[in-house]
PDB file of C-alpha atoms and ligand atoms in Angstrom:
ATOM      1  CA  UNK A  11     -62.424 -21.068  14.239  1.00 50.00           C
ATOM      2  CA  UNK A  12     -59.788 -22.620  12.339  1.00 58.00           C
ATOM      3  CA  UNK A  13     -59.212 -26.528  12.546  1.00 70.00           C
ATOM      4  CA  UNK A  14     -56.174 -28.107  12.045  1.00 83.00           C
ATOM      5  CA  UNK A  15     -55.050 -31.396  11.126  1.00 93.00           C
ATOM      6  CA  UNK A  16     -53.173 -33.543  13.979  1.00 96.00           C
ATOM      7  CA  UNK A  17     -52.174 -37.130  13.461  1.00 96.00           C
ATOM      8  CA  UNK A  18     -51.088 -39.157  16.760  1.00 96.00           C
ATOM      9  CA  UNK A  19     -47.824 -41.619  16.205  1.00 97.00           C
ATOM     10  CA  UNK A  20     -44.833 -42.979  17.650  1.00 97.00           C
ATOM     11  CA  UNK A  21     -43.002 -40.392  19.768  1.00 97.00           C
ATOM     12  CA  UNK A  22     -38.872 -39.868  20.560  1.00 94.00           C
ATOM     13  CA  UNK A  23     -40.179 -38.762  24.203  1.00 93.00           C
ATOM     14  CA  UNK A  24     -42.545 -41.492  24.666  1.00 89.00           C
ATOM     15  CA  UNK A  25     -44.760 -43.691  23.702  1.00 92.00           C
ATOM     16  CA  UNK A  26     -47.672 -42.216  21.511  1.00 95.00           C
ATOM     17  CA  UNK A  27     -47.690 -38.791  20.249  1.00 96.00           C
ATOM     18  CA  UNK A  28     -49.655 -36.052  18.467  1.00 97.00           C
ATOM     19  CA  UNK A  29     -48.130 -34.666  15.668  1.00 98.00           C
ATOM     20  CA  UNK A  30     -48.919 -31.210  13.682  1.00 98.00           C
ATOM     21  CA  UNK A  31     -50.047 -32.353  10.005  1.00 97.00           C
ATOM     22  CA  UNK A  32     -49.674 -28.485   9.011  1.00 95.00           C
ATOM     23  CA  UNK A  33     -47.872 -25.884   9.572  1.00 96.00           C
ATOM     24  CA  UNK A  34     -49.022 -23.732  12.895  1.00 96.00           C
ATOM     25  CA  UNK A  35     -49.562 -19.558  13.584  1.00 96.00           C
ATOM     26  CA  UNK A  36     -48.418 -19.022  16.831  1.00 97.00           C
ATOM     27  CA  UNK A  37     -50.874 -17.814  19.535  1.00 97.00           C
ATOM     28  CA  UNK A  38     -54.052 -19.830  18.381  1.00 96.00           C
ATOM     29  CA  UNK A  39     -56.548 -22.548  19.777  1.00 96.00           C
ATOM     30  CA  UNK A  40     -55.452 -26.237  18.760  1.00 96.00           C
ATOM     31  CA  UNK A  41     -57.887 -28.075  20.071  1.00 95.00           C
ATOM     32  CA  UNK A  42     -59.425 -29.811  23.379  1.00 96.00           C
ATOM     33  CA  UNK A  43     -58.736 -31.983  25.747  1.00 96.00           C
ATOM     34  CA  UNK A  44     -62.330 -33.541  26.054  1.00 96.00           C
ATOM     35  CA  UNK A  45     -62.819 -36.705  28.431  1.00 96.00           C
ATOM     36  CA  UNK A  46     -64.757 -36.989  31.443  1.00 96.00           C
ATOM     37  CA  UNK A  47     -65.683 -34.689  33.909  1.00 97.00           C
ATOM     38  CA  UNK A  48     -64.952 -36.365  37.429  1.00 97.00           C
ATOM     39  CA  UNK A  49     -64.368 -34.853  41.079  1.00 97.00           C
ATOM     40  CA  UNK A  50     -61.026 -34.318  42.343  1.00 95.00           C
ATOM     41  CA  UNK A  51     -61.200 -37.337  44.767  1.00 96.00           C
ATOM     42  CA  UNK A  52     -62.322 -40.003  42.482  1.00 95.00           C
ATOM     43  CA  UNK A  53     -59.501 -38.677  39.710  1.00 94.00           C
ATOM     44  CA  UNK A  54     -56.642 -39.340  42.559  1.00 92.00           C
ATOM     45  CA  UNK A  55     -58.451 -42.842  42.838  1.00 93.00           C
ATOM     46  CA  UNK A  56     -57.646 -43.634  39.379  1.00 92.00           C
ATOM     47  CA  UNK A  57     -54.116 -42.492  39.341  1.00 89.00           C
ATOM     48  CA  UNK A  58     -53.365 -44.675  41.919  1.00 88.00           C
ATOM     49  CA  UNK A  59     -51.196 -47.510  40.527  1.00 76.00           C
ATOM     50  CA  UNK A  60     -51.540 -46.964  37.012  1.00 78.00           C
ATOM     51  CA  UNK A  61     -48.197 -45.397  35.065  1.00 72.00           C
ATOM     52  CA  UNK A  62     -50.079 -43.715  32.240  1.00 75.00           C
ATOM     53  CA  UNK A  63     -53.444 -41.414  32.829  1.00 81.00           C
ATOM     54  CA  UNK A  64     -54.092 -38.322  31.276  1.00 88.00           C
ATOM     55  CA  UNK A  65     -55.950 -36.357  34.451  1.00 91.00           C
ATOM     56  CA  UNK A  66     -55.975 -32.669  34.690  1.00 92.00           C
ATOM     57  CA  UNK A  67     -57.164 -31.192  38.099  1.00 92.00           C
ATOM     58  CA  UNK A  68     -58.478 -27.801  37.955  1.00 94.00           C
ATOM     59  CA  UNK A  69     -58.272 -27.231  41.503  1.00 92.00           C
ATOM     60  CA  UNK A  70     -62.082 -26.577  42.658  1.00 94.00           C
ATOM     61  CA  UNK A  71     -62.892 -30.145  43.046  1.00 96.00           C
ATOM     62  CA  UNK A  72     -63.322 -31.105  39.691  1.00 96.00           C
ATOM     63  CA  UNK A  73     -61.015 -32.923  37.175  1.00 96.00           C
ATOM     64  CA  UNK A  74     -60.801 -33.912  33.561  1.00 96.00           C
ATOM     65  CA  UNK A  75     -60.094 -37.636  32.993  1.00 96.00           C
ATOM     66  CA  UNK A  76     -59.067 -37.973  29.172  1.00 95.00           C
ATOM     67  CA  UNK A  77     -57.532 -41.156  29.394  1.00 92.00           C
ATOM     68  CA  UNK A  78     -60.324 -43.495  28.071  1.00 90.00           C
ATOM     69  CA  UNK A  79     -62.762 -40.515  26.417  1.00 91.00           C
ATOM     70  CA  UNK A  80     -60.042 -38.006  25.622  1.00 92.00           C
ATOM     71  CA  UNK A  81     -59.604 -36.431  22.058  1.00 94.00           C
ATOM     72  CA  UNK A  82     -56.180 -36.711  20.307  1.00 95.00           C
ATOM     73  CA  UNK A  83     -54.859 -34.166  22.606  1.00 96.00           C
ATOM     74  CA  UNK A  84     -54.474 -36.780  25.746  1.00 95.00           C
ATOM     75  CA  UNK A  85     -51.476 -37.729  23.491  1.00 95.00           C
ATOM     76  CA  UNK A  86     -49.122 -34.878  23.924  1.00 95.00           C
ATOM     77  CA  UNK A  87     -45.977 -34.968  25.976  1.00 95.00           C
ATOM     78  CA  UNK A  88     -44.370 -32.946  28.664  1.00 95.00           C
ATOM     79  CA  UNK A  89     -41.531 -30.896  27.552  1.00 96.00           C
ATOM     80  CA  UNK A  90     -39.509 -28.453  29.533  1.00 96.00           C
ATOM     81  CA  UNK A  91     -39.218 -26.309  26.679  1.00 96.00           C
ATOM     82  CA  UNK A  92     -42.707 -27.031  25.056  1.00 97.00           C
ATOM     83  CA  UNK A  93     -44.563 -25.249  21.705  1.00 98.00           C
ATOM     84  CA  UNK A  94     -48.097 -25.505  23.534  1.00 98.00           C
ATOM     85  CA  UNK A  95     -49.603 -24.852  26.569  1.00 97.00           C
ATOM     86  CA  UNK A  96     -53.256 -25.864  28.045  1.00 95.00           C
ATOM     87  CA  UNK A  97     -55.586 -23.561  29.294  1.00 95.00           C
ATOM     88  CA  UNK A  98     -58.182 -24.607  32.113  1.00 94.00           C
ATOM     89  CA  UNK A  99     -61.337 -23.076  31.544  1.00 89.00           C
ATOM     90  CA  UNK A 100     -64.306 -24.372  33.792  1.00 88.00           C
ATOM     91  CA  UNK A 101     -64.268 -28.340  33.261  1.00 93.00           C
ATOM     92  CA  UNK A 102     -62.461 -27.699  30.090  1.00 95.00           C
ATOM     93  CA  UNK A 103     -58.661 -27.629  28.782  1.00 96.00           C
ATOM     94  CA  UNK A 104     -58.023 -26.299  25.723  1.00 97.00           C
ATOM     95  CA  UNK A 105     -54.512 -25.965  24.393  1.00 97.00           C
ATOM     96  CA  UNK A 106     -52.859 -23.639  22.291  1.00 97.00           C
ATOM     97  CA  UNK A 107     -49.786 -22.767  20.231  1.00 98.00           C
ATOM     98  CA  UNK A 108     -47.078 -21.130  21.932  1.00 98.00           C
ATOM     99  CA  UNK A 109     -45.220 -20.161  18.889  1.00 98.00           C
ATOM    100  CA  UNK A 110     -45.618 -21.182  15.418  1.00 98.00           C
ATOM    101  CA  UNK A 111     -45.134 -25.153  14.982  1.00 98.00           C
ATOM    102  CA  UNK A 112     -44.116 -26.361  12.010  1.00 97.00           C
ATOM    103  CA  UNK A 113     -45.944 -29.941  10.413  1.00 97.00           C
ATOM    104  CA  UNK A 114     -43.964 -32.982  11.615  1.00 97.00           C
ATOM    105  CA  UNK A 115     -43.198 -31.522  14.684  1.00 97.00           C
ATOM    106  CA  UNK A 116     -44.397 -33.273  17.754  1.00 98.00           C
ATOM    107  CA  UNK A 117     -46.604 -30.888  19.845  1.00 98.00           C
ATOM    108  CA  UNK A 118     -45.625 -30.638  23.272  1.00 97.00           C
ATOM    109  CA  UNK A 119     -46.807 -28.913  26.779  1.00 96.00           C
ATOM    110  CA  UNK A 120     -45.363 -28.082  30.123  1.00 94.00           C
ATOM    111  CA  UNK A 121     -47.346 -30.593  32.163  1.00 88.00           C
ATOM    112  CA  UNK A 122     -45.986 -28.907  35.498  1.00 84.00           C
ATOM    113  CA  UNK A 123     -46.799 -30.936  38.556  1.00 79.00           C
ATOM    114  CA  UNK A 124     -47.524 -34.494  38.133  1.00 80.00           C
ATOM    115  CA  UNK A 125     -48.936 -37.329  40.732  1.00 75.00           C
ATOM    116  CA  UNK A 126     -45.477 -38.310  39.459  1.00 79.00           C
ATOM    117  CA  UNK A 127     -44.397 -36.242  41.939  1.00 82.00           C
ATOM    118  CA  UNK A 128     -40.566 -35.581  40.545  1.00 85.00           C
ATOM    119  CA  UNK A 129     -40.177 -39.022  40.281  1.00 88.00           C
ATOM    120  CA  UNK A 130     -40.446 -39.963  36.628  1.00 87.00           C
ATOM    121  CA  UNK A 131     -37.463 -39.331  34.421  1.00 92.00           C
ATOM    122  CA  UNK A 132     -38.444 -36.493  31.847  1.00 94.00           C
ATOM    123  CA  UNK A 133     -37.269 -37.502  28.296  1.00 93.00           C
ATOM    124  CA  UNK A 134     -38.094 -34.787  26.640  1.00 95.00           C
ATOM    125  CA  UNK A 135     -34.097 -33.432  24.886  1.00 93.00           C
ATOM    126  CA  UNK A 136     -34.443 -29.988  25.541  1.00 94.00           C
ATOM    127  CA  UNK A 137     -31.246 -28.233  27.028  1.00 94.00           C
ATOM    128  CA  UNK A 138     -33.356 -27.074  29.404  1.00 93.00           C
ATOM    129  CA  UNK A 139     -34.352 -30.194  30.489  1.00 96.00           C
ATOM    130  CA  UNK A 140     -35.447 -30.354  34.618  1.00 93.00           C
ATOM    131  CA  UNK A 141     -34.769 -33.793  34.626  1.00 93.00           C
ATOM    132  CA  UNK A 142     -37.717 -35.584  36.215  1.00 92.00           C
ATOM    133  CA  UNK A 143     -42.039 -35.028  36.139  1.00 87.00           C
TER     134      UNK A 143
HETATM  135 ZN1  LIG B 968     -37.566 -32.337  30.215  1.00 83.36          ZN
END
């Protein structure tokens, strides 16, 4: 497998970001999520209250909570128009390029639903922008 170089900084969306180091093909593993492997109760728990986790449900009862353990990956954004997407694989999420992504570019992924619930103001500049997580 190939590995590429990421580097997390400062992002225009928000906060802290992961950013390509090199140039991208389109189509191909990035990377992992990695964190810990909770249930689906105890992950709604710790979303309660706090603005920022990085929790992905996979819908059988399990969820990934990447917010303390997480890889660089617990770093990238929503966009509404996004150049990655995450796959959930069995207690894992991996993400991958959706087209080729050029190095400086911020990696993003459609986060979908949120415990944000269409409340948070999305910030990500694309034209088509839905407006809120
Ligand atoms: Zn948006």
């Amino acid at each position: 497998m190939d590995t590429f170089n990421f580097e997390v900084r400062r992002s225009r969306i928000q906060g802290r970001g992961l950013f390509a180091l090199t140039d991208l093909p389109a189509r191909r593993k990035l990377g992992e999520l990695g964190g810990e492997l909770i249930t689906e109760r105890e992950a709604r728990r710790r979303a309660r209250g706090r603005a920022s986790v990085m929790i992905v449900e996979f819908g059988d009862g399990t969820a990934l909570d990447a917010t303390r353990l997480g890889t660089g990956f617990k770093y990238v954004n929503h966009s509404c128009e996004p150049n990655a997407y995450m796959r959930l694989c069995r207690g894992r999420v991996e993400f991958y390029s959706l087209r080729e992504i050029a190095a400086g570019e911020e990696l993003t992924c459609d986060y979908g639903e949120t415990h944000h619930d269409g409340r948070l103001p999305c910030r990500c500049g694309s034209a088509r922008c839905r407006g809120a997580l």
